[in-house]
Amino acid sequence: MQLSDRFTVSDDVVAREVGGETVLLDLSSGQYFGLDTIGGRIWELLSERPHHLSELCDQIETEFDAPRERIEADLMALAKQLQDQELIAADAA
């Protein structure tokens, strides 16, 4: 996985904000997943349209006070987890 990779959300996932956390329900497996504030923002951006990971880093950097290196590392880890759970998929476009 690289920052130049582009991802989109799965059609089988429903997201809702509950108590400051974004909760994802994978309709195909019935599993729930929770995202913190930044993870929820990333999900919101991906839900609007496919994004390159570098674009997501740029946006998060403007909205949250964290070093770029930390944002990139955390985003890559989150993207891998979401992809492994088939909640997001690489977008070929």
Short mmCIF file of C-alpha atoms in Angstrom, two decimals:
data_model
loop_
_atom_site.label_atom_id
_atom_site.label_comp_id
_atom_site.label_asym_id
_atom_site.label_seq_id
_atom_site.Cartn_x
_atom_site.Cartn_y
_atom_site.Cartn_z
CA MET A 1 0.00 0.00 0.00
CA GLN A 2 1.25 3.44 -0.95
CA LEU A 3 0.08 7.03 -0.51
CA SER A 4 -0.61 7.14 -4.25
CA ASP A 5 -3.20 4.33 -3.94
CA ARG A 6 -6.81 5.37 -4.35
CA PHE A 7 -9.65 3.87 -2.32
CA THR A 8 -13.42 3.84 -2.18
CA VAL A 9 -15.83 2.52 0.45
CA SER A 10 -17.65 -0.77 0.04
CA ASP A 11 -21.32 -0.66 -0.90
CA ASP A 12 -21.96 -3.20 1.89
CA VAL A 13 -21.07 -0.79 4.72
CA VAL A 14 -23.40 1.50 6.64
CA ALA A 15 -21.91 4.23 8.83
CA ARG A 16 -23.46 6.22 11.67
CA GLU A 17 -22.07 8.61 14.26
CA VAL A 18 -22.79 7.47 17.80
CA GLY A 19 -21.50 9.38 20.81
CA GLY A 20 -18.63 11.05 18.94
CA GLU A 21 -17.53 7.81 17.31
CA THR A 22 -18.25 6.59 13.80
CA VAL A 23 -19.67 3.09 13.84
CA LEU A 24 -19.45 0.99 10.69
CA LEU A 25 -21.68 -2.03 10.05
CA ASP A 26 -20.51 -4.46 7.40
CA LEU A 27 -23.82 -5.76 6.06
CA SER A 28 -22.17 -8.78 4.41
CA SER A 29 -20.59 -10.07 7.63
CA GLY A 30 -22.74 -8.42 10.31
CA GLN A 31 -19.63 -7.10 12.07
CA TYR A 32 -19.38 -3.68 13.65
CA PHE A 33 -16.28 -1.48 13.62
CA GLY A 34 -15.61 1.76 15.52
CA LEU A 35 -13.60 4.76 14.34
CA ASP A 36 -12.37 7.69 16.43
CA THR A 37 -12.83 11.31 15.36
CA ILE A 38 -10.03 11.32 12.79
CA GLY A 39 -10.93 7.88 11.47
CA GLY A 40 -14.52 9.03 11.16
CA ARG A 41 -13.43 12.08 9.18
CA ILE A 42 -11.41 9.86 6.86
CA TRP A 43 -14.45 7.63 6.38
CA GLU A 44 -16.61 10.68 5.66
CA LEU A 45 -14.17 11.87 2.97
CA LEU A 46 -13.98 8.43 1.38
CA SER A 47 -17.77 8.19 1.39
CA GLU A 48 -18.02 11.38 -0.66
CA ARG A 49 -15.81 10.07 -3.48
CA PRO A 50 -12.73 7.89 -4.02
CA HIS A 51 -9.53 9.49 -2.68
CA HIS A 52 -5.82 8.87 -2.95
CA LEU A 53 -4.31 8.31 0.48
CA SER A 54 -2.09 11.35 -0.09
CA GLU A 55 -5.20 13.52 -0.58
CA LEU A 56 -6.61 12.25 2.69
CA CYS A 57 -3.32 13.08 4.45
CA ASP A 58 -3.42 16.59 3.02
CA GLN A 59 -6.98 17.13 4.26
CA ILE A 60 -6.37 15.68 7.72
CA GLU A 61 -3.23 17.80 8.07
CA THR A 62 -5.29 20.97 7.47
CA GLU A 63 -8.00 19.95 9.97
CA PHE A 64 -6.04 18.40 12.84
CA ASP A 65 -2.92 19.42 14.73
CA ALA A 66 -0.53 16.52 14.17
CA PRO A 67 2.81 16.03 12.42
CA ARG A 68 2.59 14.90 8.79
CA GLU A 69 4.66 11.77 9.49
CA ARG A 70 2.24 10.69 12.22
CA ILE A 71 -0.78 11.35 9.99
CA GLU A 72 0.72 9.28 7.17
CA ALA A 73 1.64 6.37 9.46
CA ASP A 74 -1.75 6.32 11.17
CA LEU A 75 -3.62 6.66 7.88
CA MET A 76 -1.67 3.81 6.28
CA ALA A 77 -2.39 1.58 9.28
CA LEU A 78 -6.10 2.45 9.22
CA ALA A 79 -6.37 1.96 5.46
CA LYS A 80 -4.75 -1.46 5.76
CA GLN A 81 -7.18 -2.50 8.50
CA LEU A 82 -10.17 -1.25 6.52
CA GLN A 83 -8.96 -2.98 3.36
CA ASP A 84 -8.25 -6.24 5.22
CA GLN A 85 -11.83 -6.18 6.53
CA GLU A 86 -13.09 -5.37 2.98
CA LEU A 87 -14.64 -2.11 4.18
CA ILE A 88 -12.70 -0.18 1.52
CA ALA A 89 -11.33 -1.30 -1.82
CA ALA A 90 -8.66 -0.06 -4.18
CA ASP A 91 -10.18 2.05 -6.95
CA ALA A 92 -8.63 1.47 -10.36
CA ALA A 93 -9.70 4.81 -11.81
#
